[in-house]
Coordinates of C-alpha atoms and ligand atoms in Angstrom, one line a residue:
X658 CA -49.4 26.0 16.1
X659 CA -46.8 27.1 18.6
X660 CA -44.9 23.9 18.0
X661 CA -44.9 24.5 14.3
X662 CA -43.7 28.0 14.7
X663 CA -41.0 26.9 17.1
X664 CA -39.7 24.2 14.8
X665 CA -39.6 26.7 12.0
X666 CA -37.5 29.3 13.9
X667 CA -35.2 26.5 15.1
X668 CA -34.6 25.5 11.6
X669 CA -33.8 29.1 10.7
X670 CA -31.3 29.2 13.5
X671 CA -29.6 26.0 12.4
X672 CA -29.5 27.3 8.9
X673 CA -27.7 30.4 10.1
X674 CA -25.2 28.3 12.0
X675 CA -24.5 26.2 8.9
X676 CA -23.8 29.3 6.9
X677 CA -21.2 30.6 9.3
X678 CA -19.0 27.6 8.9
X679 CA -19.3 23.9 9.3
X680 CA -22.5 23.0 11.2
X681 CA -21.9 22.3 14.8
X682 CA -23.0 18.9 16.2
X683 CA -26.3 20.3 17.4
X684 CA -27.4 21.4 14.0
X685 CA -29.2 18.2 13.6
X686 CA -30.7 17.9 10.1
X687 CA -28.5 15.3 8.5
X688 CA -27.9 16.1 4.8
X689 CA -28.3 13.2 2.4
X690 CA -25.9 13.2 -0.6
X691 CA -27.8 11.4 -3.3
X692 CA -25.4 11.7 -6.2
X693 CA -21.7 12.5 -6.8
X694 CA -20.4 12.7 -10.4
X695 CA -17.8 14.2 -12.8
X696 CA -18.6 16.1 -15.9
X697 CA -16.2 17.0 -18.7
X698 CA -16.5 20.4 -20.5
X699 CA -14.3 22.0 -23.1
X700 CA -12.4 24.2 -20.7
X701 CA -13.0 22.7 -17.3
X702 CA -13.8 19.5 -15.3
X703 CA -16.9 19.8 -13.2
X704 CA -17.5 17.9 -9.9
X705 CA -21.2 17.8 -8.9
X706 CA -22.9 16.7 -5.7
X707 CA -26.7 16.5 -5.2
X708 CA -27.9 17.0 -1.6
X709 CA -31.2 17.1 0.3
X710 CA -30.3 20.4 2.1
X711 CA -28.2 23.4 1.5
X712 CA -24.7 22.5 2.7
X713 CA -22.0 24.7 4.2
X714 CA -18.7 23.6 2.8
X715 CA -15.0 24.5 2.8
X716 CA -12.8 23.8 -0.2
X717 CA -9.0 23.9 -0.4
X718 CA -6.0 22.6 -2.4
X719 CA -3.2 20.3 -1.3
X720 CA 0.2 19.5 -3.0
X721 CA 2.4 16.3 -3.1
X722 CA 0.3 14.8 -4.6
X723 CA -2.1 17.4 -6.0
X724 CA -5.5 17.2 -4.4
X725 CA -8.7 19.2 -3.9
X726 CA -10.4 18.7 -0.5
X727 CA -14.1 19.6 0.2
X728 CA -15.2 19.5 3.8
X729 CA -18.9 19.3 4.6
X730 CA -20.9 18.8 7.8
X731 CA -21.4 15.1 8.6
X732 CA -23.5 13.8 5.7
X733 CA -25.3 10.6 4.9
X734 CA -23.6 9.2 1.7
X735 CA -26.2 7.6 -0.5
X736 CA -24.4 8.2 -3.7
X737 CA -23.7 5.4 -6.2
X738 CA -20.2 4.0 -5.5
X739 CA -19.8 2.9 -9.1
X740 CA -19.8 6.1 -11.1
X741 CA -16.8 7.0 -13.3
X742 CA -14.0 8.5 -11.1
X743 CA -11.6 9.6 -13.8
X744 CA -12.4 12.5 -16.0
X745 CA -10.6 15.5 -17.2
X746 CA -8.1 16.7 -14.6
X747 CA -9.5 14.3 -12.0
X748 CA -7.8 11.0 -11.7
X749 CA -9.9 9.6 -8.9
X750 CA -12.0 10.7 -5.9
X751 CA -13.3 9.3 -2.6
X752 CA -15.7 10.5 0.1
X753 CA -16.5 9.5 3.6
X754 CA -16.4 10.5 7.3
X755 CA -13.2 12.5 8.1
X756 CA -13.9 13.1 11.7
X757 CA -16.9 13.7 14.0
X758 CA -19.2 16.3 12.4
X759 CA -17.0 16.5 9.2
X760 CA -17.5 14.5 6.0
X761 CA -14.9 14.9 3.3
X762 CA -14.4 14.5 -0.4
X763 CA -10.9 14.2 -1.8
X764 CA -10.3 14.6 -5.5
X765 CA -6.9 13.5 -6.8
X766 CA -5.9 15.7 -9.7
X767 CA -3.2 15.2 -12.3
X768 CA -1.3 18.4 -11.8
X769 CA -1.6 22.0 -10.5
X770 CA -5.2 23.2 -10.8
X771 CA -7.3 26.2 -9.8
X772 CA -10.9 26.2 -8.6
X773 CA -12.8 28.4 -11.1
X774 CA -16.0 28.4 -9.0
X775 CA -17.6 26.5 -6.1
X776 CA -21.3 27.3 -6.1
X777 CA -24.5 26.0 -4.5
X778 CA -27.7 26.0 -6.6
X779 CA -31.1 25.7 -4.9
X780 CA -33.7 23.0 -6.0
X781 CA -35.2 23.7 -9.4
X782 CA -37.5 21.6 -11.7
X783 CA -37.4 18.5 -9.6
X784 CA -33.6 18.7 -9.0
X785 CA -32.3 18.9 -5.4
X786 CA -29.7 21.2 -3.9
X787 CA -26.5 20.9 -6.0
X788 CA -22.9 21.9 -5.4
X789 CA -20.8 22.6 -8.5
X790 CA -17.0 22.7 -8.4
X791 CA -15.4 23.8 -11.6
X792 CA -11.7 22.9 -12.0
X793 CA -9.2 24.0 -14.5
X794 CA -5.5 23.4 -15.1
X795 CA -3.1 26.1 -14.0
X796 CA 0.6 26.7 -13.7
X797 CA 2.7 25.5 -10.7
X798 CA 3.3 29.1 -9.5
X799 CA -0.3 30.1 -9.3
X800 CA -1.2 26.8 -7.6
X801 CA 1.5 27.3 -4.9
X802 CA 0.4 30.9 -4.4
X803 CA -3.2 29.7 -3.7
X804 CA -1.9 27.1 -1.4
X805 CA 0.3 29.5 0.6
X806 CA -2.6 31.9 1.0
X807 CA -4.7 29.2 2.4
X808 CA -2.0 28.1 4.8
X809 CA -1.5 31.6 6.1
X810 CA -5.2 31.9 6.7
X811 CA -5.2 28.6 8.6
X812 CA -2.1 29.4 10.6
X813 CA -3.9 32.4 12.2
X814 CA -6.2 30.0 14.0
X815 CA -3.8 27.1 14.3
X816 CA -4.6 24.3 16.6
X817 CA -1.7 22.7 18.5
X818 CA -2.1 19.0 18.1
X819 CA 0.8 17.7 20.1
X820 CA -0.1 17.5 23.8
X821 CA 2.5 16.5 26.4
X822 CA 2.2 13.1 27.8
X823 CA 0.2 13.0 31.1
X824 CA 1.9 12.0 34.3
X825 CA 1.4 8.4 35.2
X826 CA -1.6 8.0 37.4
X827 CA -1.6 6.8 40.9
X828 CA -3.1 3.4 40.0
X829 CA -0.6 0.9 38.8
X830 CA -2.7 -0.1 35.7
X831 CA -0.9 -0.5 32.4
X832 CA -2.4 1.7 29.7
X833 CA -2.5 -0.1 26.4
X834 CA -3.6 2.0 23.4
X835 CA -5.2 -0.1 20.6
X836 CA -5.1 1.5 17.2
X837 CA -7.5 0.2 14.6
X838 CA -5.8 1.1 11.3
X839 CA -7.6 3.3 8.7
X840 CA -11.3 4.3 9.0
X841 CA -13.9 6.7 7.6
X842 CA -12.8 8.1 4.3
X843 CA -9.8 5.8 4.2
X844 CA -10.9 2.2 3.7
X845 CA -7.3 0.7 3.8
X846 CA -6.7 -2.4 1.7
X847 CA -9.7 -4.0 -0.1
X848 CA -10.1 -7.8 0.2
X849 CA -10.8 -10.4 -2.5
X850 CA -14.4 -10.3 -1.6
X851 CA -14.6 -6.5 -1.3
X852 CA -14.2 -6.4 2.5
X853 CA -12.5 -3.2 3.7
X854 CA -9.4 -3.4 5.9
X855 CA -10.9 -0.6 8.2
X856 CA -13.7 -3.0 9.2
X857 CA -11.4 -5.9 10.1
X858 CA -9.0 -3.7 12.0
X859 CA -11.8 -2.2 14.1
X860 CA -13.4 -5.6 14.8
X861 CA -10.0 -7.1 16.0
X862 CA -9.2 -3.9 18.0
X863 CA -12.6 -4.1 19.8
X864 CA -12.1 -7.7 20.6
X865 CA -8.6 -7.0 21.9
X866 CA -10.1 -4.2 24.0
X867 CA -12.7 -6.5 25.5
X868 CA -10.0 -9.2 26.3
X869 CA -7.7 -6.7 28.1
X870 CA -10.6 -5.0 29.9
X871 CA -11.3 -8.3 31.7
X872 CA -7.9 -8.0 33.4
X873 CA -7.8 -5.4 36.2
X874 CA -4.2 -4.8 35.5
X875 CA -5.0 -3.0 32.2
X876 CA -6.5 0.2 31.2
X877 CA -7.1 -0.4 27.4
X878 CA -7.9 2.6 25.2
X879 CA -9.2 2.5 21.6
X880 CA -8.0 5.3 19.2
X881 CA -11.3 4.8 17.4
X882 CA -14.4 2.9 18.3
X883 CA -16.4 3.6 15.1
X884 CA -15.9 4.2 11.3
X885 CA -14.0 7.5 11.7
X886 CA -10.8 8.7 10.0
X887 CA -7.8 9.6 12.2
X888 CA -4.6 11.1 10.9
X889 CA -1.4 9.3 11.8
X890 CA -0.4 12.2 14.0
X891 CA -3.7 12.0 15.9
X892 CA -3.1 8.3 16.5
X893 CA 0.4 8.9 17.8
X894 CA -0.9 11.7 20.0
X895 CA -3.7 9.5 21.4
X896 CA -1.0 7.2 22.7
X897 CA 1.1 10.0 24.2
X898 CA -1.8 11.8 25.8
X899 CA -2.9 8.6 27.5
X900 CA 0.6 8.1 28.9
X901 CA 0.5 4.7 27.2
X902 CA 2.7 1.9 28.3
X903 CA 2.2 0.1 25.0
X904 CA 0.8 1.1 21.6
X905 CA -0.5 -1.5 19.2
X906 CA -1.5 -0.6 15.7
X907 CA -3.6 -3.1 13.9
X908 CA -3.6 -3.6 10.1
X909 CA -4.3 -6.1 7.4
X910 CA -2.4 -6.2 4.1
X911 CA -3.1 -6.6 0.4
X912 CA -0.6 -7.3 -2.4
X913 CA -0.9 -8.2 -6.1
X914 CA 0.3 -11.7 -5.5
X915 CA -2.7 -13.7 -4.2
X916 CA -0.5 -16.6 -2.9
X917 CA 1.2 -14.3 -0.3
X918 CA -0.2 -14.9 3.1
X919 CA 0.4 -14.6 6.8
X920 CA 0.9 -12.1 9.6
X921 CA 3.9 -10.0 10.3
X922 CA 4.8 -7.7 13.2
X923 CA 6.8 -4.5 12.7
X924 CA 8.6 -2.0 14.9
X925 CA 10.0 1.3 13.8
X926 CA 13.4 2.0 12.3
X927 CA 14.5 4.8 10.1
X928 CA 15.4 2.4 7.3
X929 CA 13.2 -0.6 6.6
X930 CA 14.8 -4.0 6.9
X931 CA 13.9 -5.1 3.4
X932 CA 12.1 -3.9 0.3
X933 CA 8.8 -5.5 1.3
X934 CA 8.8 -3.9 4.8
X935 CA 9.6 -0.5 3.1
X936 CA 6.7 -1.0 0.7
X937 CA 4.3 -1.9 3.5
X938 CA 5.3 1.2 5.5
X939 CA 4.8 3.3 2.5
X940 CA 1.3 2.2 1.9
X941 CA 0.4 2.6 5.6
X942 CA 1.9 6.1 5.6
X943 CA -0.3 6.9 2.6
X944 CA -3.4 7.0 4.8
X945 CA -3.0 10.7 5.4
X946 CA -2.6 11.4 1.7
X947 CA -5.8 9.4 1.0
X948 CA -7.8 11.4 3.5
X949 CA -6.5 14.8 2.4
X950 CA -4.4 15.7 5.5
X951 CA -2.0 18.6 4.8
X952 CA 1.3 17.1 5.8
X953 CA 3.3 20.2 5.0
X954 CA 1.6 22.2 7.6
X955 CA 2.8 19.8 10.3
X956 CA 6.2 20.8 11.6
X957 CA 8.1 17.6 11.7
X958 CA 11.7 18.9 11.6
X959 CA 12.5 19.9 15.2
X960 CA 10.2 17.2 16.5
X961 CA 11.8 14.7 14.3
X962 CA 15.1 15.2 16.0
X963 CA 13.7 15.0 19.5
X964 CA 11.7 11.9 18.6
X965 CA 14.9 10.3 17.2
X966 CA 16.7 10.8 20.5
X967 CA 13.9 9.6 22.8
X968 CA 13.1 6.6 20.6
X969 CA 16.4 4.8 21.1
X970 CA 15.1 4.0 24.6
X971 CA 11.7 2.7 23.7
X972 CA 12.7 0.9 20.6
X973 CA 14.2 -1.9 22.7
X974 CA 10.8 -2.4 24.4
X975 CA 9.0 -2.3 21.1
X976 CA 11.3 -5.1 19.8
X977 CA 10.7 -7.1 23.0
X978 CA 6.9 -6.9 22.6
X979 CA 7.1 -7.7 18.9
X980 CA 9.1 -10.8 19.6
X981 CA 6.4 -11.9 22.0
X982 CA 3.4 -11.3 19.7
X983 CA 4.8 -13.3 16.8
X984 CA 4.7 -16.8 18.4
X985 CA 1.3 -16.1 19.9
X986 CA -0.2 -15.3 16.5
X987 CA 1.4 -18.4 15.1
X988 CA -0.4 -20.4 17.8
X989 CA -3.7 -18.8 16.8
X990 CA -3.6 -20.6 13.5
X991 CA -2.4 -17.7 11.3
X992 CA 0.8 -18.3 9.4
X993 CA 3.7 -16.0 9.9
X994 CA 5.2 -14.2 6.9
X995 CA 8.9 -14.7 6.3
X996 CA 11.2 -13.4 9.0
X997 CA 9.1 -13.2 12.2
X998 CA 9.8 -9.6 13.1
X999 CA 10.7 -6.7 10.8
X1000 CA 11.6 -3.1 11.0
X1001 CA 10.0 -0.4 8.9
X1002 CA 9.5 3.4 8.8
X1003 CA 5.9 3.6 9.9
X1004 CA 4.8 7.1 10.9
X1005 CA 2.2 5.7 13.2
X1006 CA 4.9 4.2 15.4
X1007 CA 6.6 7.5 16.0
X1008 CA 5.6 8.2 19.6
X1009 CA 9.0 8.9 21.2
X1010 CA 8.0 7.7 24.7
X1011 CA 5.6 4.8 24.0
X1012 CA 6.8 1.3 23.0
X1013 CA 4.9 0.8 19.7
X1014 CA 4.3 -2.1 17.3
X1015 CA 2.3 -2.5 14.2
X1016 CA 0.7 -5.9 13.5
X1017 CA -0.3 -6.8 10.0
X1018 CA -2.8 -9.6 10.7
X1019 CA -2.6 -11.2 7.3
X1020 CA -3.3 -10.6 3.6
X1021 CA -6.8 -9.6 2.4
X1022 CA -5.6 -10.4 -1.1
X1023 CA -5.2 -14.1 -0.1
X1024 CA -8.4 -16.2 0.0
X1025 CA -7.5 -18.2 3.1
X1026 CA -6.2 -15.2 5.1
X1027 CA -9.3 -13.2 4.1
X1028 CA -11.6 -16.0 5.4
X1029 CA -9.9 -16.0 8.8
X1030 CA -9.8 -12.2 9.0
X1031 CA -13.5 -11.9 8.1
X1032 CA -14.8 -14.5 10.5
X1033 CA -15.7 -13.6 14.1
X1034 CA -13.8 -16.6 15.3
X1035 CA -10.6 -15.8 13.4
X1036 CA -10.8 -12.2 14.7
X1037 CA -11.3 -13.5 18.3
X1038 CA -8.3 -15.9 18.0
X1039 CA -6.0 -13.1 16.7
X1040 CA -7.2 -10.6 19.4
X1041 CA -6.6 -13.2 22.1
X1042 CA -3.1 -14.0 20.7
X1043 CA -2.2 -10.3 21.0
X1044 CA -3.8 -10.2 24.5
X1045 CA -1.6 -13.2 25.5
X1046 CA 1.5 -11.3 24.3
X1047 CA 0.5 -8.3 26.3
X1048 CA 0.3 -10.5 29.4
X1049 CA 3.7 -12.0 28.7
X1050 CA 5.2 -8.6 28.1
X1051 CA 4.1 -6.9 31.3
X1052 CA 4.8 -10.0 33.3
X1053 CA 8.4 -10.0 32.0
X1054 CA 8.7 -6.3 32.8
X1055 CA 7.8 -6.8 36.5
X1056 CA 10.9 -6.7 38.8
Ligands
ZN2385 ZN1 -3.3 -0.8 6.8

């Protein structure tokens, strides 16, 4: 009896916590989302979610492109992936884990909109908890006013994301940050067979981590070790905060032409070396847009200048490493795309003081590449190829 009472009062506490904002990690009942759908009404587009518990949620707008973001506590997505995703003002939507304890829905809308209402309805006649979001077109001015109000509110409790790099530690270990591209709400490219880029990048990153961990000279760090979304800024900061000696971002590509195949290694430049490199940088930079990160609230202007100054130094090291990775990947059996090493404007490579490269392992849109990228053996060979290049790079850097 005591137990039952105790459990009951605990639930009430957690419920209280959930109401006051996003539920903290301790508030344990994981909410199941059983259905997500769009409805079209004469004067509005309605977005509906069905849930097992009453959710706490936060909703806000984003511009460039126009989006609506709904943040929830970490939920268990059981909703059908194949419902219609384009209706009324909504062009498309996606959902998934945004970060630890936060799940996110991003709705892409076709222009400035306003949220007429965002309500939660309790279970009734066999229906579970439901969230209704009613959306209507509005004019640009009203949209921007709503956006500015939200930003002002956010700025009050602003979190400073950029931490200064740590001082190099006493030990002479080389810190290598391994960045598995995409994750959580952002699947990245989708392969011929439906495999997600975020899965491939994580598998190769983990194998590279294991390979480097064997060598006592290295202190490898993963930016993510599970299916979580990280903004590009967070990835860059992970490298800086660790005082990294090298930053390796891992991706796999997709393109409309299924005969294109092979790996490519990129380093940063303000202007991409060719159209294709620019296009790839563009799609990688989209990651934040896909996940509903508010880019405008990140002050890039002053920092941009500082970054540019400091980068001239590290660019040379990035190029050196890139030139060592390419032949190693070729030895692993993966073809190399076109010119062996390209330059492109990747935002994830913008740590001013960390030599950084981005490796596109191959094309998920190509059958042969996808087979290699999906197989444990192929992943292992690619990871080992990068590890060999890391060895060569640090060996060459010794006096
Ligand atoms: Zn990618």
